[in-house]
Coordinates of C-alpha atoms in Angstrom, one line a residue:
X151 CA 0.7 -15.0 -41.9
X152 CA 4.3 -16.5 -41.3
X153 CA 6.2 -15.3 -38.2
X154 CA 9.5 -13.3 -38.9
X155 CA 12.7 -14.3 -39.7
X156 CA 15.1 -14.6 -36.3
X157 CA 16.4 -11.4 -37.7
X158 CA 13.5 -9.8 -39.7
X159 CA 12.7 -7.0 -36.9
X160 CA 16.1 -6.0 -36.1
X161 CA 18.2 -6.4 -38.9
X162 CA 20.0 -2.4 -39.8
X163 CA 18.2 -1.0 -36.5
X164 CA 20.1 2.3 -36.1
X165 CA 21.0 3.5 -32.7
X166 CA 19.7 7.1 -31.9
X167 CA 18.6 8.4 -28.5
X168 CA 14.9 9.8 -28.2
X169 CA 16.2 13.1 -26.0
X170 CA 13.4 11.9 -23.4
X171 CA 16.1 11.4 -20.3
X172 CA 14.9 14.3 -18.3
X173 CA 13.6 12.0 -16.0
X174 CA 16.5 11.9 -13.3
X175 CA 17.2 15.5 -13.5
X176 CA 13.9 16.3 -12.6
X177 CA 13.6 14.1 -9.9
X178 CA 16.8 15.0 -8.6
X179 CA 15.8 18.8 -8.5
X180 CA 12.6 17.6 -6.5
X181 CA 14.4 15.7 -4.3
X182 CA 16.9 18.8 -3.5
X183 CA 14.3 20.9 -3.1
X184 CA 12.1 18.6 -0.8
X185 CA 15.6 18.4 1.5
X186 CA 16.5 22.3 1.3
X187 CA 12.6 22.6 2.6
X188 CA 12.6 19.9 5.2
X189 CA 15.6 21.3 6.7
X190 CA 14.1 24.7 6.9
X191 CA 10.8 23.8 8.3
X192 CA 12.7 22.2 11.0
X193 CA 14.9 25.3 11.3
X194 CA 12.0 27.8 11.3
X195 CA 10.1 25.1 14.2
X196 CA 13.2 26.1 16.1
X197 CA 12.9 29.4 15.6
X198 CA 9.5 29.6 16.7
X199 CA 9.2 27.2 19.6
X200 CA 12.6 28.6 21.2
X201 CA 12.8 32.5 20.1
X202 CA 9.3 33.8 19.8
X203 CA 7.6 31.4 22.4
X204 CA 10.1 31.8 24.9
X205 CA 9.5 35.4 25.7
X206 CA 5.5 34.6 26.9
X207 CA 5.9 31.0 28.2
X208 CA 8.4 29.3 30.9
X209 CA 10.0 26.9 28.6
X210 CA 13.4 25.8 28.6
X211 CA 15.6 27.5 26.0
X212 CA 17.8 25.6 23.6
X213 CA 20.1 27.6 21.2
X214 CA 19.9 26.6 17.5
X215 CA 23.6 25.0 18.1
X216 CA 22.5 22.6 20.6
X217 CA 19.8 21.0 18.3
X218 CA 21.4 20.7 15.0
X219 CA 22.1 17.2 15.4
X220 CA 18.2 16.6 16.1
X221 CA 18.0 19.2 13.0
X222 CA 19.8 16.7 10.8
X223 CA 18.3 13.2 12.1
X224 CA 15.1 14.6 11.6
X225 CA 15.9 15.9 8.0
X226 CA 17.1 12.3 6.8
X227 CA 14.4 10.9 8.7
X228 CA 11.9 12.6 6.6
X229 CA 13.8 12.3 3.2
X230 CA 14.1 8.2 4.1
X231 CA 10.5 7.9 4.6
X232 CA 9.7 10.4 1.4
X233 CA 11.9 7.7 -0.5
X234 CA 10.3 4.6 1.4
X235 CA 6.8 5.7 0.3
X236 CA 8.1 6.1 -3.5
X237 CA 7.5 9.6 -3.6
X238 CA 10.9 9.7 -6.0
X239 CA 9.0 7.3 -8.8
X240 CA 8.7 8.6 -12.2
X241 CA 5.5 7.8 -12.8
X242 CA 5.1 10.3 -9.6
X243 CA 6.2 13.3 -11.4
X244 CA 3.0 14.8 -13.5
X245 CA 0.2 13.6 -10.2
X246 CA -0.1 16.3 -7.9
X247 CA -2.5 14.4 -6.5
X248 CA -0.4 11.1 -5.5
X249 CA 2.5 13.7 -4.1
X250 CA 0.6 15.6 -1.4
X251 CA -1.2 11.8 -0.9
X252 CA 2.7 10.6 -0.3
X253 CA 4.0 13.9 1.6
X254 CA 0.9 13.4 4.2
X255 CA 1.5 9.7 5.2
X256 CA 5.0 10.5 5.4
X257 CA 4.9 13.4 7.3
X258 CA 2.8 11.9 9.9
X259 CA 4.5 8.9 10.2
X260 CA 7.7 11.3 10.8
X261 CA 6.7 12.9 13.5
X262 CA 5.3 9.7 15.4
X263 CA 8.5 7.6 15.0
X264 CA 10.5 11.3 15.1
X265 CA 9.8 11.2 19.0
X266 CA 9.6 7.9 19.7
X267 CA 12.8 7.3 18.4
X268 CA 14.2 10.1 20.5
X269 CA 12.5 8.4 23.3
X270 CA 14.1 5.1 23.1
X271 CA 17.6 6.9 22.0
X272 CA 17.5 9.2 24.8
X273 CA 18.5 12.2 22.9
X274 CA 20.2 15.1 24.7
X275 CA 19.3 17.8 25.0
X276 CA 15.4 16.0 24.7
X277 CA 13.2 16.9 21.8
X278 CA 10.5 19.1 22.7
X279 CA 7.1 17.5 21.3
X280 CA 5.5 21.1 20.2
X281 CA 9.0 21.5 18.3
X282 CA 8.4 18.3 16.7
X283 CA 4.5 18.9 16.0
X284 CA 5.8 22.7 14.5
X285 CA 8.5 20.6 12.5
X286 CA 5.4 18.5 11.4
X287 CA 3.1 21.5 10.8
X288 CA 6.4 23.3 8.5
X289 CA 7.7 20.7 6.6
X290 CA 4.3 19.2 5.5
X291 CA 3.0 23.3 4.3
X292 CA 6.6 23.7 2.7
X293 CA 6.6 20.7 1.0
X294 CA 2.9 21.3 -0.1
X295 CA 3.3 24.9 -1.6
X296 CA 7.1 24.4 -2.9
X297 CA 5.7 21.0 -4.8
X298 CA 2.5 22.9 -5.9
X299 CA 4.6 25.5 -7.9
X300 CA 7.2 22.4 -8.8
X301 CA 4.2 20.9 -10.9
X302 CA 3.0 24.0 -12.1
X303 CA 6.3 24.3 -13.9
X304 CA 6.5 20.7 -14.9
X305 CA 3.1 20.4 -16.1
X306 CA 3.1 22.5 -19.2
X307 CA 2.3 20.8 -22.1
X308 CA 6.2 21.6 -23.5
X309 CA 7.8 19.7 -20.4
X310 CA 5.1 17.3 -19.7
X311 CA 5.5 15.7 -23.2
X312 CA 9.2 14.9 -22.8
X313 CA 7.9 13.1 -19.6
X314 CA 4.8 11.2 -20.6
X315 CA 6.0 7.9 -22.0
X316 CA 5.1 7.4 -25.3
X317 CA 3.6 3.1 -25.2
X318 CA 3.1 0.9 -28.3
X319 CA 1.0 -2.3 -27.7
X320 CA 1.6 -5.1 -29.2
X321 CA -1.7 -7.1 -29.5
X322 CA -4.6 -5.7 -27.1
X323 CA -6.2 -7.4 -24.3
X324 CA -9.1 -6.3 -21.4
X325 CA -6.1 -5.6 -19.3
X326 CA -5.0 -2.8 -21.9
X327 CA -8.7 -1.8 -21.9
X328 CA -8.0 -1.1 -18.4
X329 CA -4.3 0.2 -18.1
X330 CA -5.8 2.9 -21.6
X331 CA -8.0 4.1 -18.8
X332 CA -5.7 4.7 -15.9
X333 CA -2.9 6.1 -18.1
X334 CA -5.4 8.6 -19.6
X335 CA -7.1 10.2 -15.9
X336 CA -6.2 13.4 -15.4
X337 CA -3.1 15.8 -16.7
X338 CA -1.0 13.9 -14.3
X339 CA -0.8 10.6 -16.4
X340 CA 2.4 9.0 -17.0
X341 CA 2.1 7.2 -20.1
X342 CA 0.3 8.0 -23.9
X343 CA -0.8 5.4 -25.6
X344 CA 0.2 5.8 -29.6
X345 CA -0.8 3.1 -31.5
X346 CA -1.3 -0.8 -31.3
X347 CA 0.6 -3.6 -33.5
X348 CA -1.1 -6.2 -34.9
X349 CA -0.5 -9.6 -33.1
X350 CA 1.7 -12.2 -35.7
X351 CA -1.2 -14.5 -35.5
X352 CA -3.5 -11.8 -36.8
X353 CA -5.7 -13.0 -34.1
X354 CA -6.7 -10.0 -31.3
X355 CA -8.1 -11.4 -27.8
X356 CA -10.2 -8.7 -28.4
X357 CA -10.3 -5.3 -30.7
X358 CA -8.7 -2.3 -29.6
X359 CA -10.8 1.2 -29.0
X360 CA -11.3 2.9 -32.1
X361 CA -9.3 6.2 -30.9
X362 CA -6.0 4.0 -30.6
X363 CA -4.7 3.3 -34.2
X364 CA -3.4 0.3 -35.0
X365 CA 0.1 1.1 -36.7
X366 CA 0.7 -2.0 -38.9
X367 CA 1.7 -5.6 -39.1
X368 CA 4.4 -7.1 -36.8
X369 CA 6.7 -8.0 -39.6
X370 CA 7.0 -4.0 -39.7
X371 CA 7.2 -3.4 -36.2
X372 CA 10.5 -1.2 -36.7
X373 CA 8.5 0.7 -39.1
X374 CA 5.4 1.1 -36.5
X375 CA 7.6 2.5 -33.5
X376 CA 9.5 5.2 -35.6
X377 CA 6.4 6.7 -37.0
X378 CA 4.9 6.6 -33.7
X379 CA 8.3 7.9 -32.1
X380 CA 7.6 5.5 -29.2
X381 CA 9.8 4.8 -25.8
X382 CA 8.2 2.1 -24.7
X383 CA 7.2 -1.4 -26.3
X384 CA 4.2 -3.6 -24.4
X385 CA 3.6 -6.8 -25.2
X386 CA 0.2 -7.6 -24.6
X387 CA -0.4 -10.7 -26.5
X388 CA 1.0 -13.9 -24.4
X389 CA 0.4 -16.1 -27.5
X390 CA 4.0 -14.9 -29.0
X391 CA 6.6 -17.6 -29.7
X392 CA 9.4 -17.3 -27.6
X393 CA 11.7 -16.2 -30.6
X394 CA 9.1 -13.7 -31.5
X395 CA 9.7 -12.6 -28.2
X396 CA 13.5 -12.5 -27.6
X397 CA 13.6 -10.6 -31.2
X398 CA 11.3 -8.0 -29.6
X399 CA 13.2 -7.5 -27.1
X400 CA 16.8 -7.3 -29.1
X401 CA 15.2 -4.5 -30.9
X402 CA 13.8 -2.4 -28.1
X403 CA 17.5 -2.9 -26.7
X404 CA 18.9 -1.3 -30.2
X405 CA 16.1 0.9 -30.5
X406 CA 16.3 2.4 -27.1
X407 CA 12.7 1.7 -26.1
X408 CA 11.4 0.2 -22.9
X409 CA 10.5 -3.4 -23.3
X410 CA 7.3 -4.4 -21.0
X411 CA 4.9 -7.4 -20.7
X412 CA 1.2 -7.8 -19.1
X413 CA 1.6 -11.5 -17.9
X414 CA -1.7 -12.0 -17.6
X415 CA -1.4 -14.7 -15.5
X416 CA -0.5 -12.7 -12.8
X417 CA -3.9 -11.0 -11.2
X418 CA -2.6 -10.8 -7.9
X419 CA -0.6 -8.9 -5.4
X420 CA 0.5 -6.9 -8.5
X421 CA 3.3 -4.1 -6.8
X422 CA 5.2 -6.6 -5.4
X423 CA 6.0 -8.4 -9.2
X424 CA 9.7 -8.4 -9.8
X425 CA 12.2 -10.4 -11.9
X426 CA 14.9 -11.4 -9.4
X427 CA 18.3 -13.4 -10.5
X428 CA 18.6 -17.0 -8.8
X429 CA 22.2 -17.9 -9.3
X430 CA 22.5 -16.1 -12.7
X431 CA 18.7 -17.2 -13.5
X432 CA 16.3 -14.6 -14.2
X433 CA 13.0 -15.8 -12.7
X434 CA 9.7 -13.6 -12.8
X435 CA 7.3 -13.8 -9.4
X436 CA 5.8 -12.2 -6.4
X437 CA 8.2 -11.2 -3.9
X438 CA 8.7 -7.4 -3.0
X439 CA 5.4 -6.1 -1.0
X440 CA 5.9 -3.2 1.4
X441 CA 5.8 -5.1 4.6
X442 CA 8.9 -7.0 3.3
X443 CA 10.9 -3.9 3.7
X444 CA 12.9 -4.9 7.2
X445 CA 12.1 -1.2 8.1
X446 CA 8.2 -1.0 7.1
X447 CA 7.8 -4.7 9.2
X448 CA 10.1 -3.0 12.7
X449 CA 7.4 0.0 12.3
X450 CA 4.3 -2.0 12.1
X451 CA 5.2 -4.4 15.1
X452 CA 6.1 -1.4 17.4
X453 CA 3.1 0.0 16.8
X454 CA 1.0 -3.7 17.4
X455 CA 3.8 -3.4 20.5
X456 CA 2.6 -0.2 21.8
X457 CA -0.6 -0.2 20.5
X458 CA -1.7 -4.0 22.1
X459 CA -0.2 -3.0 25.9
X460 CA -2.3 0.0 25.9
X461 CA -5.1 -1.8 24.7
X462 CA -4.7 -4.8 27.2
X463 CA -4.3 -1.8 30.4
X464 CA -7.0 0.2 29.1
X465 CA -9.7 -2.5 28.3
X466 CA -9.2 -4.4 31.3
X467 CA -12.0 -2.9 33.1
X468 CA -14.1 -3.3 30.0
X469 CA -13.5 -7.1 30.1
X470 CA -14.4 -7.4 33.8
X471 CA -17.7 -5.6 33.4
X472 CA -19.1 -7.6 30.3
X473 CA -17.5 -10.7 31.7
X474 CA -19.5 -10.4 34.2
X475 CA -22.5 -10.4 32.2
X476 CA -21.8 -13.3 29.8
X477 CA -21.5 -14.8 32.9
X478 CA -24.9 -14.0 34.1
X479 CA -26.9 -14.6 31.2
X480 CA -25.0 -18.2 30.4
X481 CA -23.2 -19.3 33.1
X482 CA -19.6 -21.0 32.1
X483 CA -16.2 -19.7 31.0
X484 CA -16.0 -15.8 29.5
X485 CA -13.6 -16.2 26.8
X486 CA -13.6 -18.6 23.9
X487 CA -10.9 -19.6 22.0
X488 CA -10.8 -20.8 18.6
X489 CA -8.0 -22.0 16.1
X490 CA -7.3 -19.7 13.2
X491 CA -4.7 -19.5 10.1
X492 CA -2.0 -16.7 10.8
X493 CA 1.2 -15.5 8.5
X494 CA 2.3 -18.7 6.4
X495 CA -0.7 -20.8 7.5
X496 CA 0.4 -20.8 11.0
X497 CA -2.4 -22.3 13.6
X498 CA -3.0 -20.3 16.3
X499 CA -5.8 -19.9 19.7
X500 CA -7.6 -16.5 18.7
X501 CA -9.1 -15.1 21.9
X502 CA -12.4 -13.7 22.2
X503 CA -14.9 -12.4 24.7
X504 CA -17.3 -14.7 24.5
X505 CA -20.9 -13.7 22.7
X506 CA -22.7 -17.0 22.0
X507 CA -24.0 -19.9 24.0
X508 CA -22.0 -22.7 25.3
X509 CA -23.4 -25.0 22.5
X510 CA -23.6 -22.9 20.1
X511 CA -21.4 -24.9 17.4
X512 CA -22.6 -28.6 18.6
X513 CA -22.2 -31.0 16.3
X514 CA -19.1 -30.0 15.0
X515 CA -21.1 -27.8 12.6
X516 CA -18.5 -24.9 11.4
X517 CA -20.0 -21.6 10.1
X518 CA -19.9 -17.6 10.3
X519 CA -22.6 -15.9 12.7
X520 CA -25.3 -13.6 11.0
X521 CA -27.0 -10.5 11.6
X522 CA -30.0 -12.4 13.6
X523 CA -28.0 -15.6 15.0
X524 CA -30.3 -17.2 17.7
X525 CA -27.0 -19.1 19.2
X526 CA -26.2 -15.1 20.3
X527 CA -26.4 -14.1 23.3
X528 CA -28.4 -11.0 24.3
X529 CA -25.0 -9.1 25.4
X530 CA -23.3 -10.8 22.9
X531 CA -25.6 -9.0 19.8
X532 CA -24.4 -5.4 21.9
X533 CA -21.0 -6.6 21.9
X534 CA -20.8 -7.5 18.4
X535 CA -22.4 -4.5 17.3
X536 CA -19.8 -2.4 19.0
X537 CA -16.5 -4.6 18.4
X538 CA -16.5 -5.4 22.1
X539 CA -15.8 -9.1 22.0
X540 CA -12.8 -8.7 19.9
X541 CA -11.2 -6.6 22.6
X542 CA -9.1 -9.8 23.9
X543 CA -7.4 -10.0 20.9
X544 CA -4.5 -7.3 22.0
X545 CA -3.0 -10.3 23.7
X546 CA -2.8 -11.9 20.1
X547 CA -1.3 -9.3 19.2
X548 CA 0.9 -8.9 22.0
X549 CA 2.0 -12.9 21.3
X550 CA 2.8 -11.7 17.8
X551 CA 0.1 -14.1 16.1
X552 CA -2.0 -11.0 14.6
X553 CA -1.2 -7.5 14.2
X554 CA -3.6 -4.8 15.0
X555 CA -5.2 -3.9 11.6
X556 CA -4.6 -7.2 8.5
X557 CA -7.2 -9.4 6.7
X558 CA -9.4 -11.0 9.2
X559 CA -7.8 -14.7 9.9
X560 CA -10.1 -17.3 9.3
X561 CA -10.6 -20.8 10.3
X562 CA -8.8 -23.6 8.8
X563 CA -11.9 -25.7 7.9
X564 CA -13.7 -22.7 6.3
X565 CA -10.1 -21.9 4.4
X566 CA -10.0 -25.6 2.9
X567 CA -13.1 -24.8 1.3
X568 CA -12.6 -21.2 -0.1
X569 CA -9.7 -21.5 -1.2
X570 CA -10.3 -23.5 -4.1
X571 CA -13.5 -21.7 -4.9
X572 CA -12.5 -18.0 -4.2
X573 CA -9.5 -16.5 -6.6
X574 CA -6.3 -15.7 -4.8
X575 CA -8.2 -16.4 -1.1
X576 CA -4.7 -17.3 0.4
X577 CA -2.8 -14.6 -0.8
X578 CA -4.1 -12.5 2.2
X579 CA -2.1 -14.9 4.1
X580 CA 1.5 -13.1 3.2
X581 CA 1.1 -11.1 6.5
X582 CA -0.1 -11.6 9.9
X583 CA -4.2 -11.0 10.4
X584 CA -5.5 -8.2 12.1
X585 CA -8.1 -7.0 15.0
X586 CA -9.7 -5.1 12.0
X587 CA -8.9 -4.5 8.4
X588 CA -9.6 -2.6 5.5
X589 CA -12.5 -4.7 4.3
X590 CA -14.2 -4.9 7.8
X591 CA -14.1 -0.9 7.9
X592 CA -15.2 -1.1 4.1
X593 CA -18.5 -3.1 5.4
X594 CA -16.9 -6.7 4.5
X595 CA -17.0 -8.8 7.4
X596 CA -19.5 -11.7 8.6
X597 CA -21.7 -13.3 6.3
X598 CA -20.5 -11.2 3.3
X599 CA -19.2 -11.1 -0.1
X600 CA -15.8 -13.3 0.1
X601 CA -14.9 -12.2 -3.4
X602 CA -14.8 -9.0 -2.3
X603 CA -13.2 -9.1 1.0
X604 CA -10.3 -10.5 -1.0
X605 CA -9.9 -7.9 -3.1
X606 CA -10.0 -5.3 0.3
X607 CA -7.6 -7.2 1.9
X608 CA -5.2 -7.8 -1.3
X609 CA -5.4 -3.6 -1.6
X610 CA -4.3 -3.2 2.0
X611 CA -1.3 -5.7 1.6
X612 CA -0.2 -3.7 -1.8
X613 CA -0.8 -0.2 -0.6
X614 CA 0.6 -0.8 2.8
X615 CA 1.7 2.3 5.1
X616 CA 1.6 3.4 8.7
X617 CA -0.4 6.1 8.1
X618 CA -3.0 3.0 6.2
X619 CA -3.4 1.4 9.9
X620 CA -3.8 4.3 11.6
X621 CA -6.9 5.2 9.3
X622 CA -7.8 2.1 9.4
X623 CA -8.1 1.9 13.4
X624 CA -10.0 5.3 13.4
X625 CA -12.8 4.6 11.0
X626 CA -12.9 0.9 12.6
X627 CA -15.1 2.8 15.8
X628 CA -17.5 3.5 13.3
X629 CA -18.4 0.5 11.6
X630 CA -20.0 -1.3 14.4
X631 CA -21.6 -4.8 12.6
X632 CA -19.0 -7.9 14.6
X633 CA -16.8 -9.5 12.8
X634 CA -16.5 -13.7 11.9

C-alpha cells in the first residue's frame, strides 16, 4: 500500500468547530463554587467556635472583623492546594470518585500547613486550632455535598457527551488494549473510543477488540474522523514515517482535533512526560514529577524536619535500652553504618541499630538478610520484626540524605547489578530514599520481588502527596517484617 501524498490527508480540509468547548466553563463554575464554599465553611467555623461556644466555655472571643484576614489566607490556601493536587483537570470532571479522593488530601494537608504556617508567621490575633479543625470539618462536608450535586448535574448523558472526548486510534497496540480499559471504568470516564484507522503499512502490532470498529484506510483518514465526529486523533502505531506524521498532525490542526501519541518507549515515570522548548527546540522527556514543584519539595522537607527531631527526642530512650542489649548479646559497637545510593546517586553512611553479628558480612560477601538469617542476632530478629533498628535513621533524615517515607536506598554494589537486569531500577532514584515506603508497607522489602518493588516505588514518585506520606507512615506500624 503506498503512503500518501505530502498533501493527500489534508488537501480542502474545511475548518468547523465541534461545539465541544464546554470544558473551561465548567471548570470555571466548579472552581467558583469550590471558593464561594471554602470561604463559608471558614465563616461558619467562626461562627461556631466564637458565637455559639463562647457562651458555655472560657475562650477568648474574636469578632468576625478581626479574623478576616486569617479568613482569606486560609481560603487561597485551600484553593492553591485544590489546584496543586489537579483537582481543576478535565479529565477530573465526570469521576466523582477521584474529586472527593482530591478534596481529602487537600483538605488535610490544609489544615496541617494552615497552623503551622500561622505558627512560624506569628499571626495576630493567633489562630485557634478547634477553629482551624471546624474550618477542616466545613470545608471538606461543603465541598463534599456541593460537588456531589455538581456531578449529578454534569453526569447526565446530555452534558456528559459534550464532555467525553470522542478518540480515534490510529494503528492499535497492547498499550490501547490497556488505555480501552481505563477510559471505559465507570460513568466517570473521560474519553470514548470510536473507531480505529488502519496503520499505512497495513501491518497491526496486534488486532484491535472486535467492539471498536476499524473506520477505514489511512489514505481516508479525513473521511474516518468526520463519520466518527472525533476530537481527538491517537497515534498508536510508532512505525509512521515522519511525513506521515507531520501530515497528521497538519490536519488535526485544520480539523480541530487533538493530536496525541503513545511513545511506547516511554514505560516509565509516565505523569511527569512533557514536551518542553530548549532554545526554540521542542524536545519530548521526563521532567515534571510532583516533588519538582518548589512548593510540594518545601512541604515534604518540613515535614522530614519536624517529623525526624521528634523522632530523634522521642526514640532516644528506645535506642539506649536495645543498645544496651546488642551490647550484651555481641559485645562491640551498637550502630552500624553502611554506604547507600541517595537522590542523583549520591553516596551516603545510612545509620542503623545494629541487628547482626560483628562478622556477619566477612569476606566482603554483599547480600540482603532473610526471614531466618543465622548472622541475626536474637534481639536483632525482635527488632527487625518491629522496625526498631531503623529508628537511627531520623538523623539521616535530619542530615537531609533520606526523607522519612521514599523507595528504600540500596547499596551501590547490589545497584550495579540490578540495574541492568531490572527495568527502570534507577528511576526510583529521582528523589531522596525513605525510612519506609510504599512498597515496604505493600509487603516489598527484604528478600523480595525487585520487579515489583519498582513498580511500588515508581507509583509513589508519580502519585506523590502529603497526605501519601502520612498514610504511608501510619500503615508502616503494621507491617512489621525489617527492611534490607
Amino acid at each position: 500500500m503506498a503512503p500518501p501524498s505530502p498533501t493527500s490527508l489534508t488537501a480542502n480540509v474545511p475548518s468547523y468547530r465541534r461545539g465541544r468547548g464546554t470544558h473551561t466553563e465548567i471548570l470555571g463554575l466548579a472552581f467558583a463554587g469550590d471558593l464561594l464554599i471554602v470561604a463559608l465553611a471558614l465563616v461558619a467555623a467562626h461562627f461556631v467556635r466564637f458565637e455559639i461556644l463562647m457562651e458555655s466555655t472560657y475562650l477568648y472571643y474574636v469578632p468576625l472583623s478581626g479574623y478576616l484576614g486569617h479568613i482569606l489566607f486560609g481560603t487561597i490556601l485551600m484553593m492553591v492546594l485544590l489546584v496543586n493536587f489537579r483537582l481543576y483537570q478535565g479529565y477530573q470532571l465526570l469521576s466523582y470518585r477521584r474529586t472527593y479522593t482530591v478534596i481529602g488530601k487537600a483538605t488535610c494537608s490544609w489544615v496541617l500547613l494552615y497552623l503551622a504556617i500561622s505558627l512560624i508567621l506569628k499571626f495576630d490575633p493567633p489562630i485557634s486550632r478547634f477553629y482551624a479543625l471546624l474550618g477542616f470539618v466545613f470545608a471538606f462536608a461543603g465541598l463534599l455535598v456541593w460537588r456531589w450535586f455538581f456531578h449529578a448535574i454534569i453526569r447526565s448523558e446530555s452534558i456528559a457527551a459534550q464532555l467525553r472526548q470522542r478518540a480515534v486510534f490510529v494503528g492499535w497496540s497492547a498499550e490501547c488494549e490497556r488505555a480501552m480499559h481505563l477510559f471505559g471504568e465507570g460513568r466517570g470516564h473521560p474519553i470514548e473510543i470510536v473507531g480505529v484507522i488502519e496503520p499505512p503499512s497495513g501491518k497491526w502490532e496486534c488486532k484491535p477488540p472486535q467492539e471498536i470498529p476499524i473506520l477505514g484506510s489511512f489514505e481516508n483518514c479525513r473521511d474516518s474522523i468526520h463519520q466518527a465526529n472525533a476530537d481527538l486523533l491517537i497515534v498508536a502505531d510508532m512505525d509512521l514515517k515522519r511525513d506521515e506524521m507531520v501530515e497528521l498532525s497538519l490536519l488535526c490542526e485544520k480539523e480541530l482535533l487533538e493530536f496525541k501519541m503513545i511513545p511506547s518507549c516511554f514505560q516509565v515515570l509516565l505523569s511527569g512526560l512533557s514536551l518542553e522548548s530548549i532554545s526554540g527546540v521542542p524536545v519530548l522527556g521526563i521532567s515534571k514529577l510532583p516533588l519538582h514543584s518548589t512548593l510540594n519539595h518545601f512541604v515534604k522537607r518540613t515535614v522530614d524536619i519536624v517529623g525526624s527531631i521528634f523522632g530523634i527526642i522521642v526514640s532516644a530512650p528506645i535506642i539506649a535500652f536495645f543498645g544496651f542489649l546488642i551490647h550484651r548479646e555481641s559485645p562491640g559497637p551498637i550502630f552500624y553504618r553502611q554506604r547507600r545510593l541517595g537522590r542523583n546517586g549520591k553516596h551516603f553512611d545510612i545509620i542503623k541499630l545494629r541487628s547482626m553479628k560483628l562478622d556477619a558480612e566477612a569476606g566482603g560477601k554483599v547480600g540482603w538478610s532473610t526471614r531466618d538469617d543465622p548472622r541475626r542476632l536474637k534481639i536483632g530478629s525482635f527488632m527487625r520484626k518491629w522496625n526498631i533498628d531503623e529508628i537511627p535513621q531520623f538523623w539521616n533524615v535530619l542530615r537531609g540524605d533520606m526523607s522519612l517515607v521514599g523507595p528504600r536506598p540500596e547499596r551501590p554494589e547490589l545497584i550495579e547489578q540490578f540495574k541492568h537486569e531490572i527495568p527502570h531500577y534507577n528511576a526510583r532514584m529521582n528523589i531522596k530514599p525513605g525510612i519506609t515506603g510504599w512498597a515496604q508497607v505493600n509487603g516489598l522489602r527484604g528478600d523480595t520481588d525487585l520487579t515489583e518493588r519498582v513498580k511500588f516505588d515508581l507509583h509513589y514518585i508519580e502519585n506523590w502527596n502529603v497526605v501519601l506520606d502520612f498514610q504511608i507512615m501510619a500503615m508502616t506500624f503494621f507491617k512489621r517484617e525489617g527492611a534490607a
